[in-house]
Coordinates of C-alpha atoms in Angstrom, one line a residue:
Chain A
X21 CA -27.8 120.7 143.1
X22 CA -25.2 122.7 142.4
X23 CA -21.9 121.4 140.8
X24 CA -19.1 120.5 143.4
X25 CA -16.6 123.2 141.9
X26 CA -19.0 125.9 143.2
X27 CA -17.5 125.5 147.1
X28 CA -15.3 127.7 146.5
X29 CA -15.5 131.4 145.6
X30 CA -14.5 132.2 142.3
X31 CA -12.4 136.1 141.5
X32 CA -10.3 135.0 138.5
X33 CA -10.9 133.8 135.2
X34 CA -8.1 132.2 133.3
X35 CA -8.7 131.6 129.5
X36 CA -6.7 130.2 127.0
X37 CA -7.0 132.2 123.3
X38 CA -7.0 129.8 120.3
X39 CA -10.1 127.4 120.4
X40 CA -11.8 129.7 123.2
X41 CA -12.1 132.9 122.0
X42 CA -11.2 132.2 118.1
X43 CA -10.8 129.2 115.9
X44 CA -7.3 129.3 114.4
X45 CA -7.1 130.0 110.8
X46 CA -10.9 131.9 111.0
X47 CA -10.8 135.5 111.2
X48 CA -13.6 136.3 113.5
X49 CA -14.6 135.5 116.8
X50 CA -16.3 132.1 118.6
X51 CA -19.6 133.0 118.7
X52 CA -21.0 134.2 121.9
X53 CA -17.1 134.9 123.1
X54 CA -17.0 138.6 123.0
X55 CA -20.8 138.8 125.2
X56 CA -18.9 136.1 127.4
X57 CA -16.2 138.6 128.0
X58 CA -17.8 141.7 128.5
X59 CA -20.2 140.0 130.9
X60 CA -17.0 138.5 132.9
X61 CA -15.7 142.5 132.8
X62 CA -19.2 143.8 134.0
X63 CA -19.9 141.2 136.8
X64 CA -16.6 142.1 138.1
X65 CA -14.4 139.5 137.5
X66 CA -10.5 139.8 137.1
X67 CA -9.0 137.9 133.9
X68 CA -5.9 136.9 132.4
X69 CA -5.9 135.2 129.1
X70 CA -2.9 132.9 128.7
X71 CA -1.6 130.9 125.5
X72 CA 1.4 129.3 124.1
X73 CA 1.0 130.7 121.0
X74 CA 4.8 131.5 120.1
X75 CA 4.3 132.8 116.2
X76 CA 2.1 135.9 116.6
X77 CA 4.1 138.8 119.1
X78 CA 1.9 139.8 122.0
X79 CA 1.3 143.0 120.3
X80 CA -0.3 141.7 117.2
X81 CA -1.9 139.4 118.7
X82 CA -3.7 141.9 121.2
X83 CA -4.6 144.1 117.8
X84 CA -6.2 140.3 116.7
X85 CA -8.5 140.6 119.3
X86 CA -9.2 143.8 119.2
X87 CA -10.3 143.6 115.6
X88 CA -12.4 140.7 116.1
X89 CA -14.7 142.9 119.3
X90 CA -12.4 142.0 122.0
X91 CA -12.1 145.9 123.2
X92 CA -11.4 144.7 126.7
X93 CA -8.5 142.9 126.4
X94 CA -5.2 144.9 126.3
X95 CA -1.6 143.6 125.6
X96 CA -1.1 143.7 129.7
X97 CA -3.4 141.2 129.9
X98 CA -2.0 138.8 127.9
X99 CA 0.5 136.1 129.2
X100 CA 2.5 134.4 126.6
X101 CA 5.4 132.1 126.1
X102 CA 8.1 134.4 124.3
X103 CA 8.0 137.6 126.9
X104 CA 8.0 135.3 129.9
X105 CA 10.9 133.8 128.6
X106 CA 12.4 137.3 127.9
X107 CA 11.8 138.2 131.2
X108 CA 13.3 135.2 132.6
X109 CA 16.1 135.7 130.1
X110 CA 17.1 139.1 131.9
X111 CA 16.4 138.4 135.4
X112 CA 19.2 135.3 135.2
X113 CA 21.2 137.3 132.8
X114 CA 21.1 134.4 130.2
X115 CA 22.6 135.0 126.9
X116 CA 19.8 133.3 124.5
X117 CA 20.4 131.8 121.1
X118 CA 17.0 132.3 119.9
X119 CA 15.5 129.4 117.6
X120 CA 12.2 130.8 117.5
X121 CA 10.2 132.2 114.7
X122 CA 11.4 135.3 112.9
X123 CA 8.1 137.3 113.7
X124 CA 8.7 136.8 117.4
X125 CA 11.3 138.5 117.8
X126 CA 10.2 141.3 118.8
X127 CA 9.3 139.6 122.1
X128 CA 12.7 139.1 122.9
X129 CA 13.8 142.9 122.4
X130 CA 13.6 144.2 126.2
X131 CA 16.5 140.7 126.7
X132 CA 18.6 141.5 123.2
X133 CA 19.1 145.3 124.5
X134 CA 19.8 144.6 127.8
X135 CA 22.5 141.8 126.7
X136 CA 24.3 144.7 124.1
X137 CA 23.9 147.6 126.4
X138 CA 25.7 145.3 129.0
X139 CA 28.2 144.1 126.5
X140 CA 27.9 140.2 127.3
X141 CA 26.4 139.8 123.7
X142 CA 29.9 138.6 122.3
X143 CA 30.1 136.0 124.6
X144 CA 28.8 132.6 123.5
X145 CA 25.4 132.0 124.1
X146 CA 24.7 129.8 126.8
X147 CA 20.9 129.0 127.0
X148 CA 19.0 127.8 123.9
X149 CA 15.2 129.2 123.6
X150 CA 13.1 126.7 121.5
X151 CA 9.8 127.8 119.7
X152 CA 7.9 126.6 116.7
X153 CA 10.0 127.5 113.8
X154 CA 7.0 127.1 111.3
X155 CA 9.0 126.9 107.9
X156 CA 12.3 128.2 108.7
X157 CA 13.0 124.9 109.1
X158 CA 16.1 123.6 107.7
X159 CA 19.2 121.8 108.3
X160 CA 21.1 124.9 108.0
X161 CA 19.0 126.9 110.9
X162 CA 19.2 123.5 113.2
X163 CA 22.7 123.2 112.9
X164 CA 23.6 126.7 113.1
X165 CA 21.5 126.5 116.6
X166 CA 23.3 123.2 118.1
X167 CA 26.3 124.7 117.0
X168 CA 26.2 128.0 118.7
X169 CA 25.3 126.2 122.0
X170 CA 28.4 123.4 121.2
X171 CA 30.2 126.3 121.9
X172 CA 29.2 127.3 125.6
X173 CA 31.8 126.5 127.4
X174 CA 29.4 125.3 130.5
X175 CA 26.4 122.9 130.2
X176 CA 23.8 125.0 128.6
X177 CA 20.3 125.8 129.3
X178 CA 17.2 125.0 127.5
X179 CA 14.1 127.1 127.7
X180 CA 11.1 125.5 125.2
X181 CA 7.9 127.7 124.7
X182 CA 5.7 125.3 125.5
X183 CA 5.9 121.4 125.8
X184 CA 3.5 120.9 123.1
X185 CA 3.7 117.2 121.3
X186 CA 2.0 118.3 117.9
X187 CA -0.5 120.9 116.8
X188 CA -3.2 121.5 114.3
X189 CA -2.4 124.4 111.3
X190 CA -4.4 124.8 108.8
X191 CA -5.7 121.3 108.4
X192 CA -1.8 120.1 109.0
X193 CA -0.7 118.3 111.7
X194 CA 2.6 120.1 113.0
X195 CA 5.6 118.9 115.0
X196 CA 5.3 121.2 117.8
X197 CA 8.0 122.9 120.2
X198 CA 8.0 120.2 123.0
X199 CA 9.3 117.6 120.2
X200 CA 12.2 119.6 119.2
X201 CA 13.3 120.6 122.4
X202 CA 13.5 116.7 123.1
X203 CA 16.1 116.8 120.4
X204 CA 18.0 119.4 121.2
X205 CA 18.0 118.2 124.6
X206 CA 19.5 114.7 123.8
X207 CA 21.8 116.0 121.3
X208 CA 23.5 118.5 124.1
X209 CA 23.0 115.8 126.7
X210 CA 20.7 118.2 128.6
X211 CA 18.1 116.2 131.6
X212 CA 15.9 119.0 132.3
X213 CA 13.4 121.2 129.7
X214 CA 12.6 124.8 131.4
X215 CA 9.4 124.5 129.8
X216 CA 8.1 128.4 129.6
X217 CA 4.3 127.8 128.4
X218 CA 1.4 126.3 129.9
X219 CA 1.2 123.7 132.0
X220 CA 4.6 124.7 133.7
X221 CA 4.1 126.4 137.1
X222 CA 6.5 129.2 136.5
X223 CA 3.6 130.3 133.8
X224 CA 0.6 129.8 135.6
X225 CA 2.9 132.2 138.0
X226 CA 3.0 134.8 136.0
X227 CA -0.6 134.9 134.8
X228 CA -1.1 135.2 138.7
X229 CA 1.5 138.1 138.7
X230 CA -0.9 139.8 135.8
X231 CA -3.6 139.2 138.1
X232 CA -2.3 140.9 141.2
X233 CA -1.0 144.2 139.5
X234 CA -4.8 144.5 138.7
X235 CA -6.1 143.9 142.3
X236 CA -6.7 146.8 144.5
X237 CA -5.6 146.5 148.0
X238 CA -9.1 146.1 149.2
X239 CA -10.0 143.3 147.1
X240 CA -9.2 139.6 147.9
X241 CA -5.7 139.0 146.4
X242 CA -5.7 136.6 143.7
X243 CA -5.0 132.8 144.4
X244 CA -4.9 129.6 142.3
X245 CA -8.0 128.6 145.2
X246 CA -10.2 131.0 144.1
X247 CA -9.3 131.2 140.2
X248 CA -10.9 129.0 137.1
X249 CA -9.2 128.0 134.0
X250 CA -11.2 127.9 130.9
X251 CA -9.6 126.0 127.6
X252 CA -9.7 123.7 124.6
X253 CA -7.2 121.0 126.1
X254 CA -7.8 119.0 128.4
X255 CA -4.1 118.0 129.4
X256 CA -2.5 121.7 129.4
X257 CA -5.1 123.7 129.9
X258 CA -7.9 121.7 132.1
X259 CA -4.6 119.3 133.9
X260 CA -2.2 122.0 134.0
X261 CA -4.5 124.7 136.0
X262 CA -5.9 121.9 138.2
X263 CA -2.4 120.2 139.0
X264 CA -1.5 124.4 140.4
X265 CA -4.8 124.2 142.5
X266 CA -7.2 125.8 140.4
X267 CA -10.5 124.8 138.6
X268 CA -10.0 123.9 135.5
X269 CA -13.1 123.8 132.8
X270 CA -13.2 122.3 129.2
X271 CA -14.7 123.7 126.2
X272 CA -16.2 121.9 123.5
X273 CA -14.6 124.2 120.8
X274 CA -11.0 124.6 119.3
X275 CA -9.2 121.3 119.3
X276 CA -11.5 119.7 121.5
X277 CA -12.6 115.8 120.4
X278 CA -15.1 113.8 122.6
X279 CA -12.6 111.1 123.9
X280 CA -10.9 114.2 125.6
X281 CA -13.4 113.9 128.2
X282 CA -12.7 110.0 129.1
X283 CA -9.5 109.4 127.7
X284 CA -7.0 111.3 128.8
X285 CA -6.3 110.8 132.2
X286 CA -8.0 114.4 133.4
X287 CA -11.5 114.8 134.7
X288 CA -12.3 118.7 133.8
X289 CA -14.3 120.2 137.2
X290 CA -17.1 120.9 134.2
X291 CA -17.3 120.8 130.7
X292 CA -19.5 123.2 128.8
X293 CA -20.3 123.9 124.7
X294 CA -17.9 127.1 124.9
X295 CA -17.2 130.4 126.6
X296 CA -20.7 131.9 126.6
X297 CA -22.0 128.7 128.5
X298 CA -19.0 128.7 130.7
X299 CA -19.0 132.1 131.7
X300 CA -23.0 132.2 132.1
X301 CA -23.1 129.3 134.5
X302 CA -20.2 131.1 136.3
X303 CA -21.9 134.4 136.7
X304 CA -25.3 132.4 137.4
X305 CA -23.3 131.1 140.4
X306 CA -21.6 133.6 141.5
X307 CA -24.0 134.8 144.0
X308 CA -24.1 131.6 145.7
X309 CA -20.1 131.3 146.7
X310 CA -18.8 135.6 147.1
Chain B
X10 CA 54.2 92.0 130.1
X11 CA 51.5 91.2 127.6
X12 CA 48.5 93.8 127.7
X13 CA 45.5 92.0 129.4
X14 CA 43.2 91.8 126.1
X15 CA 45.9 88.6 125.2
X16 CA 44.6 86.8 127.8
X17 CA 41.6 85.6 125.6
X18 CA 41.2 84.1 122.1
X19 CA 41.6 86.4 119.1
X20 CA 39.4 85.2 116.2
X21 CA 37.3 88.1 114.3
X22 CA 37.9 91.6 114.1
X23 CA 34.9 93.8 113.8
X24 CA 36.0 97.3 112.3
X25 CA 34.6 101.0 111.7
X26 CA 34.9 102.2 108.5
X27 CA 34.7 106.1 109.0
X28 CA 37.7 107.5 111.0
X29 CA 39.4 104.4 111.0
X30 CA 40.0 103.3 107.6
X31 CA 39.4 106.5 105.5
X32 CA 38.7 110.3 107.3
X33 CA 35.1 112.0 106.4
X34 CA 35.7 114.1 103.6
X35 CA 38.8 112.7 102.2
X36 CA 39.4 110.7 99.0
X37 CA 41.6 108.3 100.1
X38 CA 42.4 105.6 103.0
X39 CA 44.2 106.4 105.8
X40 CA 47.9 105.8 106.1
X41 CA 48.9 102.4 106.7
X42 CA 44.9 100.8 107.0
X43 CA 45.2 98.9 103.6
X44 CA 48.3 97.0 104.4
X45 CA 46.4 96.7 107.8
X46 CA 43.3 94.9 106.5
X47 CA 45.7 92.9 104.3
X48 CA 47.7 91.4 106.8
X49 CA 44.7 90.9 108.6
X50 CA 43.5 89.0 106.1
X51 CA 47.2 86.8 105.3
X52 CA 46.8 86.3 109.1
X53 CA 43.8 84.1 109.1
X54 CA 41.4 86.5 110.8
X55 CA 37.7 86.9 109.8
X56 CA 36.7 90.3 109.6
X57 CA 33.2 92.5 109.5
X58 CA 32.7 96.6 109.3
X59 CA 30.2 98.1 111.0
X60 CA 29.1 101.0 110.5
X61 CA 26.5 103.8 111.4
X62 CA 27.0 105.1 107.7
X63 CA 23.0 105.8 107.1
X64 CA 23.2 108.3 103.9
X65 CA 25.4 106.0 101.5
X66 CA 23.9 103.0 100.4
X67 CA 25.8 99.6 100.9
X68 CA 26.7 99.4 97.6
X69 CA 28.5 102.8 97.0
X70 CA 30.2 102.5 100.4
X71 CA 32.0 99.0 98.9
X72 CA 32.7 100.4 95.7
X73 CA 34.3 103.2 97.5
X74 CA 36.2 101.2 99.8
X75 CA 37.3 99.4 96.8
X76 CA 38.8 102.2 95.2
X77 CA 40.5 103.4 98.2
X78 CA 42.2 100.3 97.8
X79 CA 40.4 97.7 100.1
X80 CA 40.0 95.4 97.7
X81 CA 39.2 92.4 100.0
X82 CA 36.6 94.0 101.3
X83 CA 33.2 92.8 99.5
X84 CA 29.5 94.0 100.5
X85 CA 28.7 90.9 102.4
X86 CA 31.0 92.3 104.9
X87 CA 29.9 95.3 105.9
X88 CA 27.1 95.6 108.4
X89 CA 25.2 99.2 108.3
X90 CA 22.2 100.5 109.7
X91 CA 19.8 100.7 106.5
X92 CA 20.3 96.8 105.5
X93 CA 20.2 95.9 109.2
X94 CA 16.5 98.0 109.4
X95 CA 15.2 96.5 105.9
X96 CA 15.8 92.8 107.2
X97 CA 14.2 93.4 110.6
X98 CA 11.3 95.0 109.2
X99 CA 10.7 92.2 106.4
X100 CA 10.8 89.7 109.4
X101 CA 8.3 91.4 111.7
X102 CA 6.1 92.0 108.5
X103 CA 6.1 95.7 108.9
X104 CA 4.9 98.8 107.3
X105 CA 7.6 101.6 106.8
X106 CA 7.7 105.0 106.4
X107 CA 11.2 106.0 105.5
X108 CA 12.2 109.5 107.0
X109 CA 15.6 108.9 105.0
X110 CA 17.7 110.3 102.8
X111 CA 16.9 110.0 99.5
X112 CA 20.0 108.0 98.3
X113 CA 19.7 105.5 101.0
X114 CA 16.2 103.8 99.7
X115 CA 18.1 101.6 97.8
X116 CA 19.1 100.0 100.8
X117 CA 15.4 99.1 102.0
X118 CA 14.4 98.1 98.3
X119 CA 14.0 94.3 99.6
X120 CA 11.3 95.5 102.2
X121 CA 9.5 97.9 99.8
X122 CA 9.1 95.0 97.1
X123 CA 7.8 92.5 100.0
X124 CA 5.2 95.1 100.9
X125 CA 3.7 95.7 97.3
X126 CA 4.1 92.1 96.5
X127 CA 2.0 91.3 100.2
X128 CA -0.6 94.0 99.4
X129 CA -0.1 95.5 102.7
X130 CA 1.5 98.2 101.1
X131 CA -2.1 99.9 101.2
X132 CA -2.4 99.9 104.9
X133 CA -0.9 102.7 107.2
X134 CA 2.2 102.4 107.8
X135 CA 2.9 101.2 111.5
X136 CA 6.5 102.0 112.0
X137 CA 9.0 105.6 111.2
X138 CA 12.5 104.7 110.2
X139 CA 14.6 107.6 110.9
X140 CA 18.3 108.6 109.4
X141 CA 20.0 111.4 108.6
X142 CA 18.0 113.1 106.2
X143 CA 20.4 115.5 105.4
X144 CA 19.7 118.8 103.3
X145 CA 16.3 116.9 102.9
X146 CA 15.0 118.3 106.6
X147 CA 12.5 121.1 106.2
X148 CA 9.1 121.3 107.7
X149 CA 6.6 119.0 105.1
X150 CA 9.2 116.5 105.2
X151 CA 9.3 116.4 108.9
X152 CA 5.6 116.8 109.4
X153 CA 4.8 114.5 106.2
X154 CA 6.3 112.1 108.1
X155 CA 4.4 112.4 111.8
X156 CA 1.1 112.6 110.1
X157 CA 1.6 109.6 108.7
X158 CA 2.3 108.2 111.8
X159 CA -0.3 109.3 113.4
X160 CA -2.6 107.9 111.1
X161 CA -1.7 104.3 112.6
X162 CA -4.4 102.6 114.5
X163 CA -2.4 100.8 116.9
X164 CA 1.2 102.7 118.3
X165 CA 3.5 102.7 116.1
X166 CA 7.4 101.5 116.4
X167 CA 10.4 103.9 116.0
X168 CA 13.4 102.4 114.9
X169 CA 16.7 104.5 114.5
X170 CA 19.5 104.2 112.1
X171 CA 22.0 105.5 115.0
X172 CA 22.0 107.0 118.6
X173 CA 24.4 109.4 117.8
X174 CA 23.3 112.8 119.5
X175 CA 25.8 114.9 117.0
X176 CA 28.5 114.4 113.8
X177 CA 31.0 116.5 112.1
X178 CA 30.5 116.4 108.6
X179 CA 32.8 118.9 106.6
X180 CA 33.6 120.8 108.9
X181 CA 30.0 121.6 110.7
X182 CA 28.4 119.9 113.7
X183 CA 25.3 118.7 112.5
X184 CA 22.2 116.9 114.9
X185 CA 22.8 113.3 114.8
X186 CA 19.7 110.5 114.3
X187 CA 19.2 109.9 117.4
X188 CA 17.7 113.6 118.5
X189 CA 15.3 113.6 115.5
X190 CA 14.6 110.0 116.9
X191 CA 13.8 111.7 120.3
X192 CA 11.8 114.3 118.7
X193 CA 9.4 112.1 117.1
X194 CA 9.5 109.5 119.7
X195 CA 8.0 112.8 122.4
X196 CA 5.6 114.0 119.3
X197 CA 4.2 110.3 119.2
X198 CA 3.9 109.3 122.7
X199 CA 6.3 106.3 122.5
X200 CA 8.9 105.3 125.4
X201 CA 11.3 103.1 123.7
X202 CA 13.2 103.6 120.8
X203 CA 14.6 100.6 118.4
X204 CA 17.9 101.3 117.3
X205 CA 19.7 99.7 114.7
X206 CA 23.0 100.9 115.0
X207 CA 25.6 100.9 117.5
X208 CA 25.7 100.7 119.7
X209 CA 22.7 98.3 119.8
X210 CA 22.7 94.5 120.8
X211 CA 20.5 93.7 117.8
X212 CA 23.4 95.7 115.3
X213 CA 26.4 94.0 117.2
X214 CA 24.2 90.4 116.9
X215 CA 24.3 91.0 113.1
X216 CA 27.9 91.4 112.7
X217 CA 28.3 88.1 114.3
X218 CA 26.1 86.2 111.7
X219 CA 28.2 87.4 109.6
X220 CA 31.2 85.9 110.6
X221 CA 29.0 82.8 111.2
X222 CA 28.7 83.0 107.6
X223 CA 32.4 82.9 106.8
X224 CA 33.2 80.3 109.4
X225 CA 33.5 76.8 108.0
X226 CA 33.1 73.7 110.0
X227 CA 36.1 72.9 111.2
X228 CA 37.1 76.8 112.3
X229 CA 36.5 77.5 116.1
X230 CA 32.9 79.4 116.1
X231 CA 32.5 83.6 116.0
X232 CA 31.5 84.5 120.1
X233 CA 31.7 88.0 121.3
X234 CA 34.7 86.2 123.9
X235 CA 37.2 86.0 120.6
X236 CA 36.2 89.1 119.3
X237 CA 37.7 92.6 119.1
X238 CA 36.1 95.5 117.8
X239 CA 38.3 98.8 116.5
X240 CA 36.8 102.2 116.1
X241 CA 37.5 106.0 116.8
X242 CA 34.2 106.5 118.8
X243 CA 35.3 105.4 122.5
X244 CA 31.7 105.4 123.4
X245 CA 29.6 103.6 120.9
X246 CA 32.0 101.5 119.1
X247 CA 34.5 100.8 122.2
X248 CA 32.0 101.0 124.9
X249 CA 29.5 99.0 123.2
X250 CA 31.7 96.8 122.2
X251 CA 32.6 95.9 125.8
X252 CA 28.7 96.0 126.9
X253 CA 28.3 92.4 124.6
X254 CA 31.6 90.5 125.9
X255 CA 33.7 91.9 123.4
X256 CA 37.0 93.5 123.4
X257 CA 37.2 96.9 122.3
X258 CA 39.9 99.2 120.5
X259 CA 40.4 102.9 120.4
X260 CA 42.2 104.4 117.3
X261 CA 43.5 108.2 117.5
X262 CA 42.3 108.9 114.3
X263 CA 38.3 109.9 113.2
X264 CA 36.9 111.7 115.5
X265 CA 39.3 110.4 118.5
X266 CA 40.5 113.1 121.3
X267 CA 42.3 113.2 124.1
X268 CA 39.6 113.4 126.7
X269 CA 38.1 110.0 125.3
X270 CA 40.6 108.2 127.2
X271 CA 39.6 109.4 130.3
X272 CA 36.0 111.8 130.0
X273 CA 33.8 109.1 128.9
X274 CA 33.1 106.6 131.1
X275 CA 34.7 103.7 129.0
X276 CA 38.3 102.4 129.5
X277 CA 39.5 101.4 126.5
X278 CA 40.9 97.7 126.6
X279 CA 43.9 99.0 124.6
X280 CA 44.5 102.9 122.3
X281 CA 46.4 102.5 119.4
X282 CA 48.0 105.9 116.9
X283 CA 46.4 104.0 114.1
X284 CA 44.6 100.9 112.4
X285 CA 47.6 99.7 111.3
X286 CA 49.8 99.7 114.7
X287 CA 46.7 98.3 116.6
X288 CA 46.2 95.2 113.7
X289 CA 50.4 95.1 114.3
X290 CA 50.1 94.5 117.7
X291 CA 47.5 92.0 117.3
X292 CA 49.1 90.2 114.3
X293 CA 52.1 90.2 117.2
X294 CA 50.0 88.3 120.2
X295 CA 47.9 86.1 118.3
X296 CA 50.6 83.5 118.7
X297 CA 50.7 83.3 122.5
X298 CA 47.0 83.2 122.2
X299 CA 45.7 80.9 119.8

């Protein structure tokens, strides 16, 4: 029989990048990922890949890819945490203290220039963007940060890339970003988190966005109905995607541990060994639901 | 017309130390808070400071009191957050990890020695004490201590030395203990937070064995009804104060402005310029009272 989530047709494939198509820390790819990929490409599915990885700039992490076989995927394609947040930056006209890696800067670049050429960049800063600060770390660069936002004269905004409670690095296990927002929020007596990194919805949104500036206007336009998420985690990735409307599928690679199956309050619409079994079965069903 | 807070008993005074008997930073007591405590002291009334000092050790913090001059003031009657932690955590037969200043560990010695002399000092540790760690934050020290935390089988507990959300120290705004409290609270997946500082029942409970202590026989009881507590923080030392039946002071001096008399949610029971003219005023009423 075939499983439930075949129902309903299937244009888009989501994918999460660190566990799916690479292992952090190992310079090649997942085995079977790039085949998954090109097949995806070649059976004419639209894709999107979209991480919170908020250390590498989208531009070195697309030359990653590339170097590992990923020739398909171009920095368009990509949706991340630091540019979506540079984007929302200049839409609202924010004026950003960045605490955020030193290497992702360049992200930010597009919201910097438009804040000099404009000539607001001498006014205090007024929203605080939070990412993983890796070993900058130090009571000097936290203090400097609540500081600088002490001095907004309104109640000021924080914008976290990603809502992450801990992460994996190189056998470490790392405070991630969502954790130090927390503090920052409670220390500027801030309720609300704009969370810029999967699962928030204004992410998935964007991933759609990528989608529809590849859809021609005589193809079906993308929707979370008819798209699939594939990734290592089971709350952001798998919940996340299903809580917007869309399939969500586990992995069995990356950070992926058995009990993530039973234990964590999400029930993935399939689970599969990794992206070569997850895109075969999709392609193998694909005939059935178009 | 007497000020309403004559209308009870006036038996024990609990005090803060920092901004009301000596400034952060400065060498020596404030003007006129010797002769205060003194007269205090002539006067009959018991006293206790309490204190969410949490990077000076108990010991340092009387012998610097002592040389500012407060020479009736011994150790056994100051109540701070490290001594408070180390005797709760003896009595619930815990297993610390101390993200804590260095100079500070002093203070927990009496839990450490329990734990090696028990054994148990082998097993994970199943509760993170957090204080200001000072100069000591970087990002091993911070994730030193969650991986050790997440090593416990069972949840562990967070107690905090403090709620503050942000201090001044030498002329910098540095995050308080209670948004790394927050941080780590997220990272771990745990809702409540113990705090062992003010403005916490369990910290105000301790002050009053205290004065228990001092209280012989024939002497009327210590109750939070004939108490009043004095500080320069209108919300955790005046506002807490209030929250356990207590009467509570505001000095202008510490970290006192304006817009605590009216910005903060807490009305004050009385303001005074100083230590000295608020112990004046009560040295003045206890006679219509007692």
């Amino acid at each position: 029989m075939a499983p439930k989530w075949t129902q309903k047709p299937i244009k888009n494939i989501l994918l999460d990048i660190n566990g799916v198509l690479y292992e952090s820390g190992e310079e090649h790819a997942i085995e079977g990922s790039v085949d998954a990929m090109k097949r995806l490409v070649e059976h004419g599915f639209e894709f999107c890949l979209v991480t919170n990885e908020c250390t590498t700039p989208k531009r070195l992490l697309t030359e990653k890819l590339n170097a590992f076989g990923f020739d398909m995927i171009t920095s368009d394609r990509i949706v991340s945490p630091a540019p979506t947040a540079c984007e929302y930056i200049i839409q609202r006209g924010l004026r950003p203290r960045l605490h955020v890696w030193n290497d992702i800067l360049e992200d930010f670049q597009p919201a910097l220039d438009r804040l000099r050429e404009s000539g607001a960049g001498e006014q205090p800063a007024n929203c605080l963007v939070i990412g993983d600060v890796m070993s900058q770390l130090s009571r000097d660069f936290v203090d400097e940060s609540l500081e600088i936002m002490l001095k907004c004269p309104e109640k000021p905004q924080i914008i976290s890339l990603g809502a992450g409670r801990y992460y994996k690095d190189a056998g470490r296990l790392r405070l991630d970003t969502g954790a130090f927002a927390k503090a920052f929020a409670y220390a500027l007596d801030i309720d609300e988190i704009t969370c810029l990194g999967k699962p928030s919805a204004e992410f998935f949104g964007q991933a759609l966005n990528v989608l529809s500036a590849k859809t021609t206007s005589n193809q079906k336009p993308p929707t979370y109905e008819n798209t699939i998420m594939i990734g290592d985690d089971v709350v952001s990735d798998v919940g996340g995607a299903q809580a917007m409307g869309m399939r969500g599928f586990l992995v069995r690679t990356g950070k992926y541990k058995p009990s993530d199956e039973t234990d964590r309050g999400v029930i993935p619409d399939d689970v599969f060994d990794n992206l070569y079994e997850a895109t075969d079965k999709i392609i193998s069903q694909v005939s059935h639901v178009v």
